[in-house]
CSV table of C-alpha atoms and ligand atoms in Angstrom, one decimal:
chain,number,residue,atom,x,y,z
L,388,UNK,CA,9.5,-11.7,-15.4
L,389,UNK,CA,9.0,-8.2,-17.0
L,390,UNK,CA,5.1,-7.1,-16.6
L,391,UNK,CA,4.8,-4.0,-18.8
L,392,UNK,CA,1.9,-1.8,-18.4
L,393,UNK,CA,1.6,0.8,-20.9
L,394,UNK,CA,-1.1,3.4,-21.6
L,395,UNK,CA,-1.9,6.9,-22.0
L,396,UNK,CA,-1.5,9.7,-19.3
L,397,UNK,CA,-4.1,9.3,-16.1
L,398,UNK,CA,-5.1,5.9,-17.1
L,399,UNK,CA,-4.1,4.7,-13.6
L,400,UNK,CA,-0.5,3.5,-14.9
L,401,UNK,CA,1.0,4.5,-11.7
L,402,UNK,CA,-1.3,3.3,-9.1
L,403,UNK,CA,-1.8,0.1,-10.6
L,404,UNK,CA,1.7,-0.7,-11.6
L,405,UNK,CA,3.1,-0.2,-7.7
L,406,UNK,CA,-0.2,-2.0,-6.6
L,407,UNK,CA,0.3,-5.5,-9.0
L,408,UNK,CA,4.6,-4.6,-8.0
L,409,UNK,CA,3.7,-5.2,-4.0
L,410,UNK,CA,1.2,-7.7,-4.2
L,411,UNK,CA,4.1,-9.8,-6.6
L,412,UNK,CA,6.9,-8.7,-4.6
L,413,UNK,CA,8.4,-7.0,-7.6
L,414,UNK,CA,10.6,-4.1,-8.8
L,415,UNK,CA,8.3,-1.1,-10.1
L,416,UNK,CA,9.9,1.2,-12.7
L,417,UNK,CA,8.2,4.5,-13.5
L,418,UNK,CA,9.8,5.5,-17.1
L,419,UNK,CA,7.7,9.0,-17.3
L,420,UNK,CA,9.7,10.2,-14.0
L,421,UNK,CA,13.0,9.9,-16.3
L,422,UNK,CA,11.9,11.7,-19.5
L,423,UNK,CA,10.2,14.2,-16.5
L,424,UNK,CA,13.6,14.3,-15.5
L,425,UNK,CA,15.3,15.5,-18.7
L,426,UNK,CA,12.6,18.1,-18.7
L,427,UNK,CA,12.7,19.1,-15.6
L,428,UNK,CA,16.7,19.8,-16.0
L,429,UNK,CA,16.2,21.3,-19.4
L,430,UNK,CA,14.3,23.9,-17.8
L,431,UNK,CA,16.0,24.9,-14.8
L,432,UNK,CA,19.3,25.2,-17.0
L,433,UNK,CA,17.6,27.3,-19.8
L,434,UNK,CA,18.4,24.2,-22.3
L,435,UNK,CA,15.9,25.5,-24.9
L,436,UNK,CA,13.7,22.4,-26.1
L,437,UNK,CA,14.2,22.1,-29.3
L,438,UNK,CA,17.5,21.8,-28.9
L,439,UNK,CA,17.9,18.3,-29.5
L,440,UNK,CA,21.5,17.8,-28.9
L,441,UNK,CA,21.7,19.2,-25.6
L,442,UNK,CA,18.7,17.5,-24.2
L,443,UNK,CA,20.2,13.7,-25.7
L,444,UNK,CA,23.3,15.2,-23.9
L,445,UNK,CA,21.5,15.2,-20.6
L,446,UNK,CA,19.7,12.0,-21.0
L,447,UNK,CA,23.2,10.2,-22.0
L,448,UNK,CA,25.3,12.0,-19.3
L,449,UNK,CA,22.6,12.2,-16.1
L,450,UNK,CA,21.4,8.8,-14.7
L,451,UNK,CA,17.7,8.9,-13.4
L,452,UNK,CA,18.5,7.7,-9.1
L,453,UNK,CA,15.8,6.0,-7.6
L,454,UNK,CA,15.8,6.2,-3.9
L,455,UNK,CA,14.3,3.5,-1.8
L,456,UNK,CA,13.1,3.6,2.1
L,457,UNK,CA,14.8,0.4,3.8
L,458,UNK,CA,13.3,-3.2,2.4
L,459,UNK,CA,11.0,-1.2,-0.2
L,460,UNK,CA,11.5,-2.0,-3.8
L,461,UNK,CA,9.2,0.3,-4.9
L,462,UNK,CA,11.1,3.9,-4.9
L,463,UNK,CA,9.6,6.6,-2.7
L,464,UNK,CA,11.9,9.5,-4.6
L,465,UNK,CA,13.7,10.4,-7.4
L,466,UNK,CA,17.1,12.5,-7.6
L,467,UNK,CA,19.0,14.3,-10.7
L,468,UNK,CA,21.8,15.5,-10.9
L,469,UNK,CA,22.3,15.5,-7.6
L,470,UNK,CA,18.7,17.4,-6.7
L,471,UNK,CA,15.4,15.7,-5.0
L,472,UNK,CA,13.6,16.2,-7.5
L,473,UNK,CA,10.2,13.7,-7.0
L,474,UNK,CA,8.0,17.0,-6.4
L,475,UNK,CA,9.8,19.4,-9.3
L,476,UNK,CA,8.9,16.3,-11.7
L,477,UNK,CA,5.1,17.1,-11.6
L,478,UNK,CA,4.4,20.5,-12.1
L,479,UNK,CA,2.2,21.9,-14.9
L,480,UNK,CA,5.5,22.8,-16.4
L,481,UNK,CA,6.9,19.9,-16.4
L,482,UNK,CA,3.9,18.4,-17.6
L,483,UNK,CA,4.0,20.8,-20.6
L,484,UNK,CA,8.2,20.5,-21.6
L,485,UNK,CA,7.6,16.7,-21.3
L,486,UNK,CA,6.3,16.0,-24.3
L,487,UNK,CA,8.6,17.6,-26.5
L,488,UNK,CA,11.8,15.9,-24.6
L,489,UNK,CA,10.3,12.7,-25.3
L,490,UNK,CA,10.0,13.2,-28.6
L,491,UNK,CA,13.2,13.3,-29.4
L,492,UNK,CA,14.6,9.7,-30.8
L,493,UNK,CA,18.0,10.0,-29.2
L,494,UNK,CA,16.6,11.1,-25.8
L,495,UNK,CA,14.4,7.8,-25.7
L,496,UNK,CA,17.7,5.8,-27.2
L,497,UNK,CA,19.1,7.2,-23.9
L,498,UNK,CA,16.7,6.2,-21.3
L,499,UNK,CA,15.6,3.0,-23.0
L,500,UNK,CA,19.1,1.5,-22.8
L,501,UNK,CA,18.9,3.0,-18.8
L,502,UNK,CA,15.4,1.0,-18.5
L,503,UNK,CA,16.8,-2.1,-19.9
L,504,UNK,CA,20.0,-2.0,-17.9
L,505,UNK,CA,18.0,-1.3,-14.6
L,506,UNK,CA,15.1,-4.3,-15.4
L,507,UNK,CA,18.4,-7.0,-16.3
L,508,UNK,CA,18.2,-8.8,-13.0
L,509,UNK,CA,15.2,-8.0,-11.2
L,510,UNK,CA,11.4,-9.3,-11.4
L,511,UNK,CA,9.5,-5.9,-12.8
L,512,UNK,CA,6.7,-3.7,-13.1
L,513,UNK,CA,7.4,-1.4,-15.8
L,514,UNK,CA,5.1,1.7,-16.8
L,515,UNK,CA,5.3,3.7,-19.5
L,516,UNK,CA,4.1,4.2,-22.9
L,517,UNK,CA,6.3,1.6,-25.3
L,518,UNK,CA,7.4,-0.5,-22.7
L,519,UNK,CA,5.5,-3.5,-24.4
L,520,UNK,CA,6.1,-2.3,-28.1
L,521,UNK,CA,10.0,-1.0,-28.0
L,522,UNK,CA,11.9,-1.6,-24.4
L,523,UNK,CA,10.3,-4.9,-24.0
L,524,UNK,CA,8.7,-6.7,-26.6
L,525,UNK,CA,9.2,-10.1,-25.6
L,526,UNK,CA,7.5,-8.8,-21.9
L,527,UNK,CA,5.6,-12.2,-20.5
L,528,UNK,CA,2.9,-10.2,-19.7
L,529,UNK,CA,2.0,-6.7,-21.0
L,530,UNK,CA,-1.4,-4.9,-20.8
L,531,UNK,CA,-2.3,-1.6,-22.1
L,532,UNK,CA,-4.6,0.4,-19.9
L,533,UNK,CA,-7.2,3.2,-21.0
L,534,UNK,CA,-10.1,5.2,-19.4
L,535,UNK,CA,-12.5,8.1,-20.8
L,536,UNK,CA,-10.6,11.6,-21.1
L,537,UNK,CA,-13.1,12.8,-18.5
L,538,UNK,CA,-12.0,10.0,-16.3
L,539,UNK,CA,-8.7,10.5,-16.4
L,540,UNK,CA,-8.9,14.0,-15.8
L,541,UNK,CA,-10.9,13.7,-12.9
L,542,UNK,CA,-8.4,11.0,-11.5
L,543,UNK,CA,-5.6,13.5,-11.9
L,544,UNK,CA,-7.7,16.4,-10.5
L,545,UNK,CA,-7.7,14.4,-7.3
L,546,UNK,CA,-4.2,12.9,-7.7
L,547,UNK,CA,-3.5,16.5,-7.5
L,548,UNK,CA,-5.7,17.5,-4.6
L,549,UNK,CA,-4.3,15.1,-2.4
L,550,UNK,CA,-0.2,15.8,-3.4
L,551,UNK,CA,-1.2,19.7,-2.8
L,552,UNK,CA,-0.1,20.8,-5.8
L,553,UNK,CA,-0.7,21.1,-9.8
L,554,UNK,CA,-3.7,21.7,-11.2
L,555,UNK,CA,-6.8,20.4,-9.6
L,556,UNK,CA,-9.5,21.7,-12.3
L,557,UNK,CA,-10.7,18.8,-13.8
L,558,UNK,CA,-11.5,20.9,-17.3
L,559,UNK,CA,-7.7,22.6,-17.4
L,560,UNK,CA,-6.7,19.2,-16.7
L,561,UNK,CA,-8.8,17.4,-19.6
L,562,UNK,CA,-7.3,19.9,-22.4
L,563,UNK,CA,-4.1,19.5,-21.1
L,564,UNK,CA,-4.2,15.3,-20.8
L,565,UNK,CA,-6.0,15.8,-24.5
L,566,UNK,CA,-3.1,17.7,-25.9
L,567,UNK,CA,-0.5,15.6,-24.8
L,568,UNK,CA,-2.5,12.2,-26.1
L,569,UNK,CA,-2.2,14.0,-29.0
L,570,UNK,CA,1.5,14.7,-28.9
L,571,UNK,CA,2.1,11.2,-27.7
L,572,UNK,CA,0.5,9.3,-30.2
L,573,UNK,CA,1.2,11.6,-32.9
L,574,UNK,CA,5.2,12.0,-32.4
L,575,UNK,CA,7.4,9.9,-35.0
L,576,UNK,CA,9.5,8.4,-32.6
L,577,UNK,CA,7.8,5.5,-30.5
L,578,UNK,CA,4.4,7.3,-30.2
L,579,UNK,CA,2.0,5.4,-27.5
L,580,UNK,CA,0.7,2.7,-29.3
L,581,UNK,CA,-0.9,-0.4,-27.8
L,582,UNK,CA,1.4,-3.8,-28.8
L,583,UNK,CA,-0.9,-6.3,-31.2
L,584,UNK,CA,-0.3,-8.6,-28.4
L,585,UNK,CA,-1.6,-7.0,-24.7
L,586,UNK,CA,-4.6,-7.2,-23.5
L,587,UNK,CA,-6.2,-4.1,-23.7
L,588,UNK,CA,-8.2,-2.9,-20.1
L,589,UNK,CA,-10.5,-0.2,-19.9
L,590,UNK,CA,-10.4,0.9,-16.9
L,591,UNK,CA,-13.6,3.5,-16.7
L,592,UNK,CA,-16.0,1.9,-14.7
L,593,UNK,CA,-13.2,-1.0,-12.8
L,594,UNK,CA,-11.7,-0.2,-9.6
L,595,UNK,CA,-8.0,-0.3,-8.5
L,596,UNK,CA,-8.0,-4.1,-7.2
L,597,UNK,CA,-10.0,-5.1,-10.3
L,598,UNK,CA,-7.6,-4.3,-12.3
L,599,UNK,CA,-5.2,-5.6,-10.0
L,600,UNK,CA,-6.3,-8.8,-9.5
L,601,UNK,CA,-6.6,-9.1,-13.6
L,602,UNK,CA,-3.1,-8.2,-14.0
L,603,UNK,CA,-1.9,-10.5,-10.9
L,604,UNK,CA,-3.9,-13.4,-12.9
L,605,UNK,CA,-2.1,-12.6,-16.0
L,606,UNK,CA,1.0,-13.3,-14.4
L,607,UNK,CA,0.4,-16.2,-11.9
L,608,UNK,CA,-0.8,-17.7,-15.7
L,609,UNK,CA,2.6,-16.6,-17.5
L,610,UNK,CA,4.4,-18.4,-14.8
L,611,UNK,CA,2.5,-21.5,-14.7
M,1789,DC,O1,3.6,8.8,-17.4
M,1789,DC,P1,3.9,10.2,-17.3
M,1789,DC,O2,2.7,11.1,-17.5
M,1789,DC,O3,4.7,10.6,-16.1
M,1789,DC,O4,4.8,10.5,-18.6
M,1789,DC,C1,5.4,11.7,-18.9
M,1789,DC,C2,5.6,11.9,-20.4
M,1789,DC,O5,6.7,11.1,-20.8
M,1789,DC,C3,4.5,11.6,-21.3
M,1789,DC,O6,4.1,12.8,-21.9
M,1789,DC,C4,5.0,10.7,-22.3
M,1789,DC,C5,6.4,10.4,-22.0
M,1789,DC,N1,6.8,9.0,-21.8
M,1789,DC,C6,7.2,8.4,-23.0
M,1789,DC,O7,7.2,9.0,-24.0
M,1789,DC,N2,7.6,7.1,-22.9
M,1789,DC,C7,7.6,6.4,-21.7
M,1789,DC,N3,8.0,5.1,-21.6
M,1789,DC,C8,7.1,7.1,-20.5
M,1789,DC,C9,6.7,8.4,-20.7
């Protein structure tokens, strides 16, 4: 079963999708940690990024590794080309190059045909932003999660507090989570968009096991 949970940036993607993943038993796939990846590598190799090309190049050429601690499906790190790189992925910088890698059409061709090799087999969680709409359409259960801007920042302000590092002003945060939005649902190729059928959840004023226990429901239903 493929549960995709798609939904704009500090919507709770993250914290929800590992959550409904161990309380399922299933995989969890974080697609914003590969197109972080691309950017990440495109700016510690002075790959400028507009260069479309190059950056399609790397996304082709460098598979996104997942490591797992012993008996834990959900991954504890990433690695590319050959670096640790689950800590360089989240930087303001990344955060800012990220939007323009994914925005390029054969960058997402790339990763897309990575997402659906690595979800053939396996019971998944997948997060993203067109998980329900383009790498999984026929998903059994797919749910599109949003919150207030203000929420969201102040959810990633404290994300940020507790990981000891990127920004932890909640207004800094909220132009920069409004700007990429923008970028996001804006671009031509697969902007974030919610698929005409998920189940929209705002998630505002619900907490993390509310949400949870909906998407859990959703599922124990698809499988019935
Ligand atoms: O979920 P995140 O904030 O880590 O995602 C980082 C960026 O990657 C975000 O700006 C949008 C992009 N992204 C995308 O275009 N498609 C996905 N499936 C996942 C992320």
């Amino acid at each position: 079963m493929i549960i995709a949970i798609d939904g704009p940036a500090g919507s709770g993607k993250s914290t929800i999708a590992k959550q409904v993943a161990r309380m399922l038993g299933f995989h969890y796939l974080d697609t914003g940690a590969m197109y972080r990846c691309v950017a990440w590598y495109a700016l510690e190799n002075g790959i400028p990024l507009d260069d479309e090309g190059a950056l399609a190049s790397v996304a082709r050429d460098v598979p996104v590794v997942f490591s797992h601690e012993p008996g834990n499906p959900i991954a504890s790190g990433v690695s590319f080309d050959g670096h640790d790189v689950t800590d360089a992925i989240r930087t303001p910088a990344v955060d800012k190059a990220v939007s323009p890698v994914s925005a390029v059409s054969a960058v997402r061709a790339a990763l897309v045909e990575q997402q659906r090799r690595i979800a053939a087999h396996d019971d998944i969680v997948m997060e993203g932003r067109d998980i329900g709409t383009i790498v999984f359409p026929d998903a059994e259960v797919k749910v599109f999660l949003t919150a207030s801007p203000e929420e969201r920042a102040r959810r990633r302000a404290l994300q940020n507090a507790e990981r000891g590092f990127g920004d932890t002003d909640p207004e800094v945060i909220l132009a920069g989570l409004i700007a990429r939005d923008e970028a996001d649902s804006t671009r031509a190729a697969s902007p974030l968009k919610m698929a005409d059928d998920a189940c929209e959840l705002d998630t505002t004023h619900m907490s993390i096991d509310e949400v949870c226990d909906v998407i859990v429901s959703m599922a124990n239903e698809a499988r019935a």
